[in-house]
XYZ file of C-alpha atoms in Angstrom:
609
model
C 78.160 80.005 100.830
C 80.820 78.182 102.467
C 83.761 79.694 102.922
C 87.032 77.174 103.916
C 90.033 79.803 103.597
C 91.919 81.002 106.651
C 93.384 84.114 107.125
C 96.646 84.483 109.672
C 96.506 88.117 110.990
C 99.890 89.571 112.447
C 99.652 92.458 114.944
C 102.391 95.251 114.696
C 102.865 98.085 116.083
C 100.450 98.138 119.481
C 102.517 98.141 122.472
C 104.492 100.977 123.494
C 108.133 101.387 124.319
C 108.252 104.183 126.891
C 105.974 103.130 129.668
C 108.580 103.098 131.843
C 112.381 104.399 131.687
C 115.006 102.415 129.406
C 117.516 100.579 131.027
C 121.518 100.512 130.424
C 123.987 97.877 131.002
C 127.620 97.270 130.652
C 128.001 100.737 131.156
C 126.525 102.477 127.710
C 126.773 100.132 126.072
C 123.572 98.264 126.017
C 120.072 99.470 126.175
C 117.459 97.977 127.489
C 113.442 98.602 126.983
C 110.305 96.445 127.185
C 107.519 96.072 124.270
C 104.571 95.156 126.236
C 105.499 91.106 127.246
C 109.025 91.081 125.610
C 111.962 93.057 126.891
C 114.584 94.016 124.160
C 118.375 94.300 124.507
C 120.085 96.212 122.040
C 123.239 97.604 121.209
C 123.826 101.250 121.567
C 126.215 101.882 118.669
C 125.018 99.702 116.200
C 120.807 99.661 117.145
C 120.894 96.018 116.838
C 118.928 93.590 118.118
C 120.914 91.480 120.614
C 118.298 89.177 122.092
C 114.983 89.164 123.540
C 113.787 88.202 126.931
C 109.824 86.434 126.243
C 107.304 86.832 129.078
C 103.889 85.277 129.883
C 102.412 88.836 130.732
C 103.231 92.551 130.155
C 106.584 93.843 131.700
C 106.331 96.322 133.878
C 109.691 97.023 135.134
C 113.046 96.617 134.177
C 116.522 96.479 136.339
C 120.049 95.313 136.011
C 123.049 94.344 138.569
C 125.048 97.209 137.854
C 128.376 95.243 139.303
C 130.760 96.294 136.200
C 133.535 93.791 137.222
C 131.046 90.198 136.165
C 128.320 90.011 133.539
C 125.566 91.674 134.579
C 121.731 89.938 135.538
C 118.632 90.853 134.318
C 115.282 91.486 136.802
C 112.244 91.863 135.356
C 108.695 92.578 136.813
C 105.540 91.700 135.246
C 101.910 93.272 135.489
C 100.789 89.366 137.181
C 103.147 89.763 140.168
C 106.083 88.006 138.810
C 109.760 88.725 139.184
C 112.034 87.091 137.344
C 116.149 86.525 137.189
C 117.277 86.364 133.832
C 120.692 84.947 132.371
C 120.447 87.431 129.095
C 122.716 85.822 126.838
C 120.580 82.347 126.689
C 117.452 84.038 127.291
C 116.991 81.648 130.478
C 114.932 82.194 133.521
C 117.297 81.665 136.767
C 114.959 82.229 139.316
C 111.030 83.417 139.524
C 109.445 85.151 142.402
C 105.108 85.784 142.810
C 104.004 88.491 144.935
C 100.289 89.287 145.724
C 100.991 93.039 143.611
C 102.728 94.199 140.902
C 106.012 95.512 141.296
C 106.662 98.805 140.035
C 109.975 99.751 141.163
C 112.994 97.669 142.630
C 116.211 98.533 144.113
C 118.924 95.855 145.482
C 120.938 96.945 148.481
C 124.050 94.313 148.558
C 126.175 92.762 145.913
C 124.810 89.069 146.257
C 121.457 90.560 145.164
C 119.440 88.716 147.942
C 117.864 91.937 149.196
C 115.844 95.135 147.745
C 113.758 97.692 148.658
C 110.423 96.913 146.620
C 107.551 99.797 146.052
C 103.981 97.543 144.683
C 101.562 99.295 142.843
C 98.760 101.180 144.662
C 95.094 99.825 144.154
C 91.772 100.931 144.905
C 91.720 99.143 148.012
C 95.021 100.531 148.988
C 97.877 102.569 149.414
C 101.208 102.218 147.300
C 103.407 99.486 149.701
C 106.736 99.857 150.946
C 108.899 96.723 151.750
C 111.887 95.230 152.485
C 112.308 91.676 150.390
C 114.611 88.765 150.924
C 114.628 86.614 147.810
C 115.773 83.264 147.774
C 116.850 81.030 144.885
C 113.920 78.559 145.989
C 111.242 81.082 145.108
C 110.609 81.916 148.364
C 110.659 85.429 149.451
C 110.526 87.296 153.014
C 108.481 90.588 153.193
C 109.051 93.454 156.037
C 107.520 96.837 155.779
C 109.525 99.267 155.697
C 106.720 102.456 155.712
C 103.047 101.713 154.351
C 101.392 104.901 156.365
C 100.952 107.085 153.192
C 98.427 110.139 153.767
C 97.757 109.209 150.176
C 99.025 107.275 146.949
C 102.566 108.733 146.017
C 102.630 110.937 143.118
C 106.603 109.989 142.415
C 108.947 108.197 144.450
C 112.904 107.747 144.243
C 115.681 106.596 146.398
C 118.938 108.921 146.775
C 121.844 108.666 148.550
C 123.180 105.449 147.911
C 119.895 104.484 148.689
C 119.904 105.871 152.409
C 117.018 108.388 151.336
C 113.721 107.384 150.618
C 111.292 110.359 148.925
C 107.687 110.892 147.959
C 105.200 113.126 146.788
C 102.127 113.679 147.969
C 99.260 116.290 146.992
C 100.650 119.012 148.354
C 104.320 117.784 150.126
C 107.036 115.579 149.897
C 108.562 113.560 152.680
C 111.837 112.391 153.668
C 112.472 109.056 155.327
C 116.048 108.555 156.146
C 116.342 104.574 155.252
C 119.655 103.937 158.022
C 117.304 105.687 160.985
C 115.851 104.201 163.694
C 112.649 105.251 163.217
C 112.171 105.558 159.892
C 109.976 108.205 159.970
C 108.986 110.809 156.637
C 109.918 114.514 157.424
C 107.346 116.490 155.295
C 107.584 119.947 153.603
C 104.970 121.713 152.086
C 106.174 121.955 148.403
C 104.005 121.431 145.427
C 105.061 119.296 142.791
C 104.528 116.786 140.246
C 107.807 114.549 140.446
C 110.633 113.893 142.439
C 114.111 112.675 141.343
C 117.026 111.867 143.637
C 120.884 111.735 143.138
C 122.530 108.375 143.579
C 125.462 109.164 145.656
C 124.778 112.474 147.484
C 122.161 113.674 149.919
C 120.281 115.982 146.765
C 116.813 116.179 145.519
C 114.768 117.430 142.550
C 111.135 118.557 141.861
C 109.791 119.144 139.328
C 106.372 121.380 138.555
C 103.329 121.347 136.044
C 104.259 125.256 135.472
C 107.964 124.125 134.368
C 109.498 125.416 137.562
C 112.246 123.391 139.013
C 113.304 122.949 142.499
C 116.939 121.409 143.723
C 116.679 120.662 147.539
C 119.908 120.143 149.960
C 120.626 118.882 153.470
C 117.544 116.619 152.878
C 117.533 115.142 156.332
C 117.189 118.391 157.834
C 113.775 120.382 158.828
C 115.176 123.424 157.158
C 116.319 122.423 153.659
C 118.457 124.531 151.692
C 116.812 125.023 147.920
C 117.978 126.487 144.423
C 114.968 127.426 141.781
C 115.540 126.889 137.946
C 112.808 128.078 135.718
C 112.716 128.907 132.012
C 109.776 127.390 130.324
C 106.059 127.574 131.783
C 105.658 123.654 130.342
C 104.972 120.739 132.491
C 108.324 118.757 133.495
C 107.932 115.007 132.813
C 110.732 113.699 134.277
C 114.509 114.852 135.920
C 117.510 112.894 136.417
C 120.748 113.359 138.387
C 124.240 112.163 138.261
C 127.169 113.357 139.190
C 126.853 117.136 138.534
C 124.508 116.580 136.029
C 120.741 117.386 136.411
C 118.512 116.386 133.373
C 115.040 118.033 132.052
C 112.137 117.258 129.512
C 108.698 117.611 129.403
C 106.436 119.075 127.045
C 108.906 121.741 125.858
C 109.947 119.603 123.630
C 113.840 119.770 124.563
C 115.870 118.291 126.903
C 117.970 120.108 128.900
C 121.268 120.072 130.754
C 121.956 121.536 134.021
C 125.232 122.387 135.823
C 124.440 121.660 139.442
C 127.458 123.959 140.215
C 126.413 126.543 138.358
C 122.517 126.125 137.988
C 121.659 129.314 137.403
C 125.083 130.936 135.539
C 125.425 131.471 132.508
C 126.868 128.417 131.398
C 124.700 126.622 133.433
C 122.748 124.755 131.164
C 122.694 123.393 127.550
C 120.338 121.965 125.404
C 119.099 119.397 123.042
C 116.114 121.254 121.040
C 113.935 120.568 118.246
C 113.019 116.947 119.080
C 109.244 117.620 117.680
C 107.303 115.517 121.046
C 107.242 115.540 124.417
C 109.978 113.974 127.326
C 108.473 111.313 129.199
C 111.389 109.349 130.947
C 115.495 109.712 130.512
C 117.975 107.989 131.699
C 122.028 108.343 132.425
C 124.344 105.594 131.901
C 126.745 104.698 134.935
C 129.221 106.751 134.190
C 127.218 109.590 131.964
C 128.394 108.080 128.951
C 125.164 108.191 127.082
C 121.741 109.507 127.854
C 118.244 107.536 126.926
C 115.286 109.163 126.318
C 111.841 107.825 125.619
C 109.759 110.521 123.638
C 106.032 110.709 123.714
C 105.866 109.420 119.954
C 107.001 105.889 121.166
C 110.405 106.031 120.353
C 113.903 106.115 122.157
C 116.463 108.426 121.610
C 120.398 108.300 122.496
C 121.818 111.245 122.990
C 125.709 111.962 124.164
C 126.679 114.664 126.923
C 127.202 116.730 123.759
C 123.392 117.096 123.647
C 123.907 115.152 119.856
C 121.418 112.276 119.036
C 123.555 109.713 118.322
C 120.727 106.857 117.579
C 117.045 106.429 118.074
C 114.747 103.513 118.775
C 111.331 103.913 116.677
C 108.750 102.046 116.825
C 104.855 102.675 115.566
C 103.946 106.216 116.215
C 100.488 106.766 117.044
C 99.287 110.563 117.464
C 98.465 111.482 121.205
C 95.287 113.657 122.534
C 97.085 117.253 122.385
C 98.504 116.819 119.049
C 94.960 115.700 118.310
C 93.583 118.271 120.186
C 95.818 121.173 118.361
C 94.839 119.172 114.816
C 91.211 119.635 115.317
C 91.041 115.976 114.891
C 90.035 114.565 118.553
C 88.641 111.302 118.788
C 89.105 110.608 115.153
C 91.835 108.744 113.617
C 95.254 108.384 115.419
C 96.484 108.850 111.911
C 94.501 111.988 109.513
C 96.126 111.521 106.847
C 95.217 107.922 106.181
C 97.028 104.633 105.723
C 98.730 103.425 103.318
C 100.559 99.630 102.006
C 103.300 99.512 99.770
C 104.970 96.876 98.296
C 108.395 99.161 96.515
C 111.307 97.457 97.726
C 113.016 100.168 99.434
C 116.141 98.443 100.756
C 117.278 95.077 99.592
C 118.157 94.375 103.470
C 114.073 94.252 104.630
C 111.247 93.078 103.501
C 109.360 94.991 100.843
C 105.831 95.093 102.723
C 105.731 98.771 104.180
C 103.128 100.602 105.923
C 102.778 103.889 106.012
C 100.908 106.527 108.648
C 101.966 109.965 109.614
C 101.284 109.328 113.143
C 103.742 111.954 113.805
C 102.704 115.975 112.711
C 104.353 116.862 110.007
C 106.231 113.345 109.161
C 105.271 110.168 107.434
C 106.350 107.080 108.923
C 107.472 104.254 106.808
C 107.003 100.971 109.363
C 107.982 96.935 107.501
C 105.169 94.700 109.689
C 107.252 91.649 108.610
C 110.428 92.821 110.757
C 108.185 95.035 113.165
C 110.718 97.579 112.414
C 110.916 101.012 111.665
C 112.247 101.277 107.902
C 112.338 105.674 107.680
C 111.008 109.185 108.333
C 109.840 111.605 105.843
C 109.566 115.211 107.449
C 107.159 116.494 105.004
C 106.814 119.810 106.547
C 110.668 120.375 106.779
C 110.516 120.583 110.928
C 114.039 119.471 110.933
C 115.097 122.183 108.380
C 116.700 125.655 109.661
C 116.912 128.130 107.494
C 120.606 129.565 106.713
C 119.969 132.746 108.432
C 118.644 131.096 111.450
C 121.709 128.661 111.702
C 124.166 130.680 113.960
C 121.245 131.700 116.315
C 120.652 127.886 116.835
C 123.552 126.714 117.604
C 124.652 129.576 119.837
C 121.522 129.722 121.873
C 122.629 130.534 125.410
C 119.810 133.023 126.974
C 116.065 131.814 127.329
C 114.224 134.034 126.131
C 116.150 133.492 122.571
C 114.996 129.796 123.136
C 111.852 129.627 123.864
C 110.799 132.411 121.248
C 111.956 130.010 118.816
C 110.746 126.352 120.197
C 107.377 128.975 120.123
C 108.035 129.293 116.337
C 109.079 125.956 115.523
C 106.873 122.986 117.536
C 105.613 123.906 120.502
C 101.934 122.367 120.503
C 100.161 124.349 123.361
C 99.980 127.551 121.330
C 98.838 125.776 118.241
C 95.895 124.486 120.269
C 94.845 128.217 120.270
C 95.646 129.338 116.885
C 98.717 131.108 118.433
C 100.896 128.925 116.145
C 100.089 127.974 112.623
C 99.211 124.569 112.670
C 101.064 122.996 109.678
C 100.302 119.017 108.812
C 100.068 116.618 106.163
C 96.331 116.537 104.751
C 96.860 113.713 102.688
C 99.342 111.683 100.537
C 99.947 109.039 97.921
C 102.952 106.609 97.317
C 103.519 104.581 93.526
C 106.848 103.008 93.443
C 109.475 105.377 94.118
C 107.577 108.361 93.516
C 105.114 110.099 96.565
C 103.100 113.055 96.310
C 102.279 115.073 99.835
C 99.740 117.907 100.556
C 100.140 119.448 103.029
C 98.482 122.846 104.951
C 97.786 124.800 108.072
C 94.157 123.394 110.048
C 93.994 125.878 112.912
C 93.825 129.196 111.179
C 90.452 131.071 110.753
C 91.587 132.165 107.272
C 90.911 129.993 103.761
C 93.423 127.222 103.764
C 96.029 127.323 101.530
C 97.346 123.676 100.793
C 101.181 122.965 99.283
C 101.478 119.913 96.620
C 104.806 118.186 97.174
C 106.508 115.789 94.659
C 109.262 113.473 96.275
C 111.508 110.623 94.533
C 113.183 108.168 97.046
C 116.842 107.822 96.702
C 118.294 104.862 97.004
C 121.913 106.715 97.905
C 120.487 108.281 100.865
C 117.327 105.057 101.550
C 115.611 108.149 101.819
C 112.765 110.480 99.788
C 113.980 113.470 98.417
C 112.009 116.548 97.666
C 111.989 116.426 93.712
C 109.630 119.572 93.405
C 107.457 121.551 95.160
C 104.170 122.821 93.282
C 102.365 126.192 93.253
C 100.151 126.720 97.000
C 96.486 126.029 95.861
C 95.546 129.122 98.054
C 92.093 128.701 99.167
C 91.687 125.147 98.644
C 91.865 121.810 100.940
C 93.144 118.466 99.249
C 90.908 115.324 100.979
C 92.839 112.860 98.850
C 95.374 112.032 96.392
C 96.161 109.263 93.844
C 99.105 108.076 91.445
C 97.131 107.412 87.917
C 99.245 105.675 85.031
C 98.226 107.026 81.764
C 98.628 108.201 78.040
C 96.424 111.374 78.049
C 96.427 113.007 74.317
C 93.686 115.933 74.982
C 95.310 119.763 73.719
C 96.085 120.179 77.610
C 97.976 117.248 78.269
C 100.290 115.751 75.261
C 100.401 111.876 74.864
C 104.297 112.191 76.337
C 102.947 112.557 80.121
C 102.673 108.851 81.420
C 102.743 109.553 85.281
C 99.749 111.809 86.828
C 98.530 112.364 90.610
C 94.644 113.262 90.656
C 93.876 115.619 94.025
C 90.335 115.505 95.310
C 89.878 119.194 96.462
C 87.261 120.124 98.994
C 84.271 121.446 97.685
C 85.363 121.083 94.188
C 86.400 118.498 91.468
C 89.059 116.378 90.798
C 92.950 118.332 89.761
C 94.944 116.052 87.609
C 99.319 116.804 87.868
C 101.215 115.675 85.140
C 104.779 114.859 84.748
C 106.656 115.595 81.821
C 108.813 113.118 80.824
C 111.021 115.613 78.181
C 111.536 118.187 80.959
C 111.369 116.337 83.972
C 109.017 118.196 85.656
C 105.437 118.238 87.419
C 102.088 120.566 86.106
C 98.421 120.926 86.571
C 96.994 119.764 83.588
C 93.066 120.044 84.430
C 90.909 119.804 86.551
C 87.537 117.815 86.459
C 84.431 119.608 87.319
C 80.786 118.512 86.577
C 77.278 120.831 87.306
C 79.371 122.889 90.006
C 78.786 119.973 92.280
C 81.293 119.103 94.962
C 82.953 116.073 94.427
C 82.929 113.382 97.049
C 85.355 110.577 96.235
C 87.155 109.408 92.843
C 89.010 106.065 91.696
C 90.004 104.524 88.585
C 90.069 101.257 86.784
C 93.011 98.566 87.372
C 93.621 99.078 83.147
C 93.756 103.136 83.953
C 91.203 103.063 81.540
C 88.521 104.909 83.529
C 87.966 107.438 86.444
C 85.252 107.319 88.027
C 84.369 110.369 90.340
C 81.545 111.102 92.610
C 79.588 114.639 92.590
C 77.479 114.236 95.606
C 75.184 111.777 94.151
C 75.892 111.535 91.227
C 78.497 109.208 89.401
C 80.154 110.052 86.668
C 82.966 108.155 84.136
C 85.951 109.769 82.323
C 87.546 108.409 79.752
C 91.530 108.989 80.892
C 92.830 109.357 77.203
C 90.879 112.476 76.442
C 89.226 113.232 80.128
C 85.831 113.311 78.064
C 83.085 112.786 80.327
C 81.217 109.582 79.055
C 78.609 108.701 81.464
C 77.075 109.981 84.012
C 74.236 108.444 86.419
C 72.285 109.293 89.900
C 72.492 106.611 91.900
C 71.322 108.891 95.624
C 68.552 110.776 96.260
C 69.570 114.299 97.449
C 69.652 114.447 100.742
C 72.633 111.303 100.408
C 75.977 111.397 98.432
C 78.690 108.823 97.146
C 80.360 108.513 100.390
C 83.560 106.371 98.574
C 84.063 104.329 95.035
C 86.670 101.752 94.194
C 87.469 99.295 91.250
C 88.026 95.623 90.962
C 90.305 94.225 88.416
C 87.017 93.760 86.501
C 86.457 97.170 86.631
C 82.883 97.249 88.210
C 82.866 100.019 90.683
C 81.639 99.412 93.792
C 79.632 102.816 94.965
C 79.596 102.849 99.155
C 76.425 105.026 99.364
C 75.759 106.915 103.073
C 74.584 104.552 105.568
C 72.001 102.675 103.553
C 73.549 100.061 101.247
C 76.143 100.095 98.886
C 75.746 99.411 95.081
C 78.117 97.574 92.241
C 78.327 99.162 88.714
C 79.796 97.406 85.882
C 80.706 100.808 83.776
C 80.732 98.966 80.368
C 77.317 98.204 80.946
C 76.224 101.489 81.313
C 78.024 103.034 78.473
């Protein structure tokens, strides 16, 4: 058979946002942020697109001229050894540097932006590099080392004091090379940490630990440094910022945090930003601490005002990551449990209609357009967002840590749920027909029977959002593997002819339930459920004319006829040590019967009637 047609894939969704900190220009007012070969510039109070900068490899570093009295210039780095000078605003390439390495951080130390300190990516065969680089419009660039004699590759680097200081960490110390000496020489103290931040405009460092402790360090050109220990989480920091008196905080707490470097460890000496539901892995302070960025381990970016309010946020495809995995029992399977879902409901008149739909997040559904490559909406299907009236005032009043980290504990903190400390609450499966989506949803890391929660939500186009519409009965000892939308007249004693709309839940190690809405009363019920010989069923599906289900019991097939729910035919198509492993229906209504790892088999049901 010859086949002529051509199909034209389109890739959405791969490349992250937050391998490396976001980037602000004209003071807050433009943000900054690569997507694997293209960098982004958008605008902070409005989220939109302003214009893209297109590269020839994968960026892997970002910088601006921060002169706020001219427009401001665009550097980029790329993975290939490229660094280019961009004019933004027509997208044009002024100038284009190669180096041998890639660049991974790059800071300019004059206002004609001729000269920068430049650290290159350590390899196997070597160290992380050091250097001084002259760039000149011609392409040509001049290279002196400023200090390659690392004991070992740098854990974290950063520059502080109007770049004067130069700092490092290595396995078990961090060193100090003052950048206007002489000599030029590191002054090591034995400190363990994972990062190191620096303050742009005074002689003050920052470490950070894997056990949450942090570490501000004075007189940092001194033998005998003067040091002030915050701690109030035992959670890895991910990254710290300074500026001004401002010291920033996040890791996989799950919060960022505020400290008062004049008052670090008062009472008012630090506020917080809580319930953000994954993991810090960069921020980032506007010039003048207008805005804060912050690029969450779920792939998005998050602007948040000194207030500690998110003001915007940046999604892009979320894809779960190892510990959530880890904590969901689910490791190495798929980054999204609950399935994967396309739907073609026009949910806005502004996008596209073509939405897919993951819950790469816990608890949350994600509702991405591959047509824009845009986020469209969130669903938070477990209510993580939602504080209970009672627990209002403590929230927002939350001053001591102990009152703060019992409830982050209570609320989304993933290292207890990898133990069963935490009830592990997700979404086991879900279904989506128009604008009506059914959720279940239920706790995997508890030694008890699972109890599983059947939610029914109708999208409102007021809010371009899904609203809970009801909330069934927990089936208490009972796990839902799948759920479907059905479109039917059922006229059986148990379900009157006025139900159109029904949602059939495979349950684990059972049959098939069937919820009905009522039309008259505006409300959802289980109707019945389909059993046959006390088998376990498998895998169900219907016709495109809703006509017939057809359901799997291990291996054995079996057709309902949707009016009545009469079983009409039944056949063995495995021998017993296989089962049905999945069924669907054409619009011819054969059903196709994908049998365990053998072959698969196609059953036209009239036939066998």
């Amino acid at each position: 058979m010859n086949l002529e047609t051509e199909f034209e894939f389109t890739r959405i969704g791969g490349d992250s946002i937050i391998k490396f900190p976001s980037v602000f220009a004209e003071g807050a007012k433009i943000l900054l942020f690569a997507c694997g070969s293209v960098v982004q510039l958008h605008s902070t109070e409005t989220g939109v697109e302003l214009k893209r900068l297109m590269h020839d490899a994968e960026v892997s570093f970002i910088t601006v001229s921060d002169n706020l009295n001219k427009e401001f210039e665009v550097f980029t780095a790329t993975v290939d050894g490229f660094v280019n000078r961009w004019n933004w605003k027509d997208a044009v390439i002024l100038a284009q540097w190669k180096f041998q390495d890639e660049v991974i951080q790059m800071h300019f130390i004059d206002s004609t932006l001729t000269s920068a300190y430049v650290i290159f990516k350590p390899s196997v065969a070597k160290n992380a590099m050091f250097n001084l680089v002259n760039f000149h419009q011609d392409g040509q660039i001049k290279t002196t080392e400023v200090f390659n004699n690392f004991s070992s590759c740098p854990q974290s680097f950063c520059f502080a004091n109007n770049i004067k200081c130069f700092a490092f960490i290595l396995r078990d110390s961090f060193g100090v090379i003052d950048l206007k000496g002489k000599q030029r020489r590191p002054i090591y103290h034995k400190h363990s940490a994972a990062l190191i931040t620096g303050h742009p405009t005074e002689p003050i460092l920052a470490t950070g630990s894997l056990n949450g402790e942090i570490s501000v360090w004075y007189r940092i050109f001194q033998h005998q440094l003067s040091c002030t220990i915050c701690h109030w989480h035992p959670y890895v920091v991910n990254h710290l910022v300074i500026r001004a008196n401002t010291l920033l905080s996040g890791g996989q707490e799950q919060v960022l945090v505020k400290w008062d470097l004049r008052d670090l460890n008062g009472r008012h000496g630090k506020s917080f930003c809580a319930r953000l539901h994954s993991a810090v892995k960069w921020i980032t302070i506007s010039p003048n601490s207008e805005m804060y960025a912050v690029c969450m381990d779920d792939n998005s970016v998050r602007l948040i005002a000194p207030d500690m309010t998110v003001k915007f946020q940046f999604q892009y495809f979320v894809r779960r990551n190892y510990l959530e995995s880890l904590a969901s029992g689910d490791v190495g399977e798929s980054p999204y449990p609950a399935g994967l879902l396309y739907s073609t409901f026009d949910f806005t008149s502004e996008l596209s209609p073509y939405t897919v739909i993951t819950n790469g997040r816990i608890g949350e559904l994600q509702f991405y357009c591959p047509v824009t490559n845009k986020n469209i909406m969130n669903v938070d299907v477990i209510e993580n967002e939602f504080v209970p009236e009672q627990e209002q005032n403590m929230v927002e009043t939350l001053s001591t840590d102990d009152q703060l980290h019992t409830y982050l504990k209570k609320k989304c903190l993933m290292s207890e749920r990898t133990d069963g400390a935490i009830p592990f609450i997700d979404i086991a499966s879900f279904a989506i027909m128009d604008d009506w989506m059914v959720t279940a949803e239920c706790c995997l890391n508890t030694d008890s029977e699972p109890g599983t929660k059947i939610k029914f939500w109708k999208y409102s186009l007021a809010k371009q959002n899904f609203q809970l519409f009801a909330s069934a009965e927990t089936l208490h000892d009972l796990f839902v593997d799948k759920l479907k939308f059905i479109t039917c007249i059922l006229n059986s004693g148990s379900c009157p002819s006025n139900r159109q709309l029904a949602v059939g839940g495979l349950i684990r190690g059972r049959g098939v339930c069937i919820w009905m809405f009522d039309n008259n009363n505006d409300r959802w019920s289980l109707a019945t459920t389909i059993n046959y010989r006390k088998l376990s069923a498998n895998c169900f599906t219907y016709s495109e004319a809703h006509s017939i289900m057809a359901v799997g019991f291990r291996g054995s097939l079996t057709l309902w006829e949707m009016k009545t729910l009469i079983l009409i035919k039944s056949i063995d198509v495995t021998s017993d040590s296989d089962y049905i492993r999945y069924t669907c229906c054409c619009c011819y209504c054969y059903c196709y019967c994908f049998i365990l790892g053998i072959y698969f088999s196609i059953w036209n049901p009239f036939l066998m009637l």
